[in-house]
Every structure is written in C-alpha cells, then in structure tokens.
Amino acid sequence: MYENYAIIRDSKGFKDADVSRGTGISSGVFSDWKKGRYELRYEKLKRIADFLDVPVDVIAEGSPSYELQKDFRTKMEYMIDEMA
C-alpha cells in the first residue's frame, strides 16, 4: 500500500513531510509505514487520500487512475531515456 501512496505522492510533487504537515499525521507514522512496521487505519488513510485528492481505494488497492498511471509512465520513460 505504501508503494501506491508513494507513486501518487510523487506524481503530485509532494514528499512525506508535506503530506505529514497537510494531514497532521506524524512523520514517524510515514517512516514506520514505509518500513512495514505500521499499517494505517482507515481514518489516517482517508486523511491522506483527501490531501492527495484521490479516492481511498487508489491508495489501498493499488488501482491508480489512468491519469496517474500515465504520469508515472511518462516519468519512467523520461528517466530511461536519460539513462540511455
């Protein structure tokens, strides 16, 4: 689930610290979530989804919208081109 969140977060130009400040969720929660030591409850997941302006299931179930997938693919293609 963190991976889905990270893709969305990055596509919107945020860092965990930005989301932490915007949601009031401590930065330690994000760190523990990333490391797999913490599983978000729905209430926190909803606050994050609201901040990122996406439905909760996009983060929870890994079903990013077409626009987010397209944006991610574009960034990946750019990175691959730069490496070539």
PDB file of C-alpha atoms in Angstrom:
ATOM      1  CA  MET A   1       0.000   0.000   0.000  1.00  0.00           C
ATOM      2  CA  TYR A   2       2.855   2.430   0.742  1.00  0.00           C
ATOM      3  CA  GLU A   3       4.157   1.906  -2.787  1.00  0.00           C
ATOM      4  CA  ASN A   4       0.821   3.010  -4.257  1.00  0.00           C
ATOM      5  CA  TYR A   5       0.832   6.039  -1.996  1.00  0.00           C
ATOM      6  CA  ALA A   6       4.429   6.897  -2.975  1.00  0.00           C
ATOM      7  CA  ILE A   7       3.596   6.838  -6.691  1.00  0.00           C
ATOM      8  CA  ILE A   8       0.647   9.154  -6.151  1.00  0.00           C
ATOM      9  CA  ARG A   9       2.589  11.407  -3.780  1.00  0.00           C
ATOM     10  CA  ASP A  10       5.467  11.708  -6.237  1.00  0.00           C
ATOM     11  CA  SER A  11       3.167  12.350  -9.189  1.00  0.00           C
ATOM     12  CA  LYS A  12       1.769  15.336  -7.299  1.00  0.00           C
ATOM     13  CA  GLY A  13       5.197  16.669  -6.356  1.00  0.00           C
ATOM     14  CA  PHE A  14       4.962  16.050  -2.610  1.00  0.00           C
ATOM     15  CA  LYS A  15       7.283  14.479  -0.072  1.00  0.00           C
ATOM     16  CA  ASP A  16       6.207  12.592   3.066  1.00  0.00           C
ATOM     17  CA  ALA A  17       6.956  15.727   5.107  1.00  0.00           C
ATOM     18  CA  ASP A  18       4.467  17.719   3.017  1.00  0.00           C
ATOM     19  CA  VAL A  19       1.760  15.111   3.481  1.00  0.00           C
ATOM     20  CA  SER A  20       2.564  14.886   7.185  1.00  0.00           C
ATOM     21  CA  ARG A  21       2.127  18.645   7.619  1.00  0.00           C
ATOM     22  CA  GLY A  22      -1.000  18.714   5.460  1.00  0.00           C
ATOM     23  CA  THR A  23      -2.720  15.875   7.279  1.00  0.00           C
ATOM     24  CA  GLY A  24      -1.434  16.279  10.827  1.00  0.00           C
ATOM     25  CA  ILE A  25      -0.118  12.708  10.769  1.00  0.00           C
ATOM     26  CA  SER A  26       3.317  12.448  12.366  1.00  0.00           C
ATOM     27  CA  SER A  27       6.336  11.889  10.161  1.00  0.00           C
ATOM     28  CA  GLY A  28       7.156   8.828  12.289  1.00  0.00           C
ATOM     29  CA  VAL A  29       3.965   7.158  11.061  1.00  0.00           C
ATOM     30  CA  PHE A  30       5.095   7.607   7.458  1.00  0.00           C
ATOM     31  CA  SER A  31       8.535   6.233   8.275  1.00  0.00           C
ATOM     32  CA  ASP A  32       7.101   3.188  10.052  1.00  0.00           C
ATOM     33  CA  TRP A  33       4.528   2.662   7.287  1.00  0.00           C
ATOM     34  CA  LYS A  34       7.275   2.716   4.660  1.00  0.00           C
ATOM     35  CA  LYS A  35       9.308   0.147   6.605  1.00  0.00           C
ATOM     36  CA  GLY A  36       6.278  -2.117   7.097  1.00  0.00           C
ATOM     37  CA  ARG A  37       6.169  -1.625  10.863  1.00  0.00           C
ATOM     38  CA  TYR A  38       2.829   0.167  10.801  1.00  0.00           C
ATOM     39  CA  GLU A  39      -0.436  -0.403   8.993  1.00  0.00           C
ATOM     40  CA  LEU A  40      -2.630   2.645   8.534  1.00  0.00           C
ATOM     41  CA  ARG A  41      -6.119   2.677   9.956  1.00  0.00           C
ATOM     42  CA  TYR A  42      -8.884   3.869   7.678  1.00  0.00           C
ATOM     43  CA  GLU A  43      -9.119   7.290   9.338  1.00  0.00           C
ATOM     44  CA  LYS A  44      -5.483   8.138   8.554  1.00  0.00           C
ATOM     45  CA  LEU A  45      -5.683   6.614   5.110  1.00  0.00           C
ATOM     46  CA  LYS A  46      -8.736   8.795   4.405  1.00  0.00           C
ATOM     47  CA  ARG A  47      -6.903  11.936   5.545  1.00  0.00           C
ATOM     48  CA  ILE A  48      -4.009  11.120   3.233  1.00  0.00           C
ATOM     49  CA  ALA A  49      -6.324  10.348   0.313  1.00  0.00           C
ATOM     50  CA  ASP A  50      -8.202  13.610   0.875  1.00  0.00           C
ATOM     51  CA  PHE A  51      -4.945  15.555   0.983  1.00  0.00           C
ATOM     52  CA  LEU A  52      -3.778  13.934  -2.267  1.00  0.00           C
ATOM     53  CA  ASP A  53      -7.260  14.362  -3.781  1.00  0.00           C
ATOM     54  CA  VAL A  54      -7.689  10.697  -4.687  1.00  0.00           C
ATOM     55  CA  PRO A  55     -10.168   8.019  -3.580  1.00  0.00           C
ATOM     56  CA  VAL A  56      -9.036   5.841  -0.661  1.00  0.00           C
ATOM     57  CA  ASP A  57      -9.103   2.699  -2.799  1.00  0.00           C
ATOM     58  CA  VAL A  58      -6.479   4.175  -5.123  1.00  0.00           C
ATOM     59  CA  ILE A  59      -4.013   4.000  -2.249  1.00  0.00           C
ATOM     60  CA  ALA A  60      -5.372   0.911  -0.500  1.00  0.00           C
ATOM     61  CA  GLU A  61      -5.937  -1.319  -3.505  1.00  0.00           C
ATOM     62  CA  GLY A  62      -3.377  -0.051  -5.962  1.00  0.00           C
ATOM     63  CA  SER A  63      -5.834   0.957  -8.607  1.00  0.00           C
ATOM     64  CA  PRO A  64      -4.436   4.318  -9.705  1.00  0.00           C
ATOM     65  CA  SER A  65      -6.499   6.230 -12.188  1.00  0.00           C
ATOM     66  CA  TYR A  66      -5.469   6.367 -15.795  1.00  0.00           C
ATOM     67  CA  GLU A  67      -4.041   9.880 -15.354  1.00  0.00           C
ATOM     68  CA  LEU A  68      -1.773   8.824 -12.505  1.00  0.00           C
ATOM     69  CA  GLN A  69      -0.611   5.763 -14.417  1.00  0.00           C
ATOM     70  CA  LYS A  70       0.056   7.891 -17.486  1.00  0.00           C
ATOM     71  CA  ASP A  71       2.010  10.451 -15.443  1.00  0.00           C
ATOM     72  CA  PHE A  72       4.078   7.718 -13.809  1.00  0.00           C
ATOM     73  CA  ARG A  73       4.801   6.057 -17.166  1.00  0.00           C
ATOM     74  CA  THR A  74       5.864   9.413 -18.621  1.00  0.00           C
ATOM     75  CA  LYS A  75       8.289   9.991 -15.744  1.00  0.00           C
ATOM     76  CA  MET A  76       9.691   6.478 -16.074  1.00  0.00           C
ATOM     77  CA  GLU A  77      10.140   6.844 -19.841  1.00  0.00           C
ATOM     78  CA  TYR A  78      11.957  10.134 -19.291  1.00  0.00           C
ATOM     79  CA  MET A  79      14.272   8.517 -16.727  1.00  0.00           C
ATOM     80  CA  ILE A  80      15.020   5.608 -19.073  1.00  0.00           C
ATOM     81  CA  ASP A  81      15.744   7.995 -21.958  1.00  0.00           C
ATOM     82  CA  GLU A  82      18.098   9.998 -19.737  1.00  0.00           C
ATOM     83  CA  MET A  83      19.957   6.811 -18.785  1.00  0.00           C
ATOM     84  CA  ALA A  84      20.409   5.733 -22.418  1.00  0.00           C
TER      85      ALA A  84
END
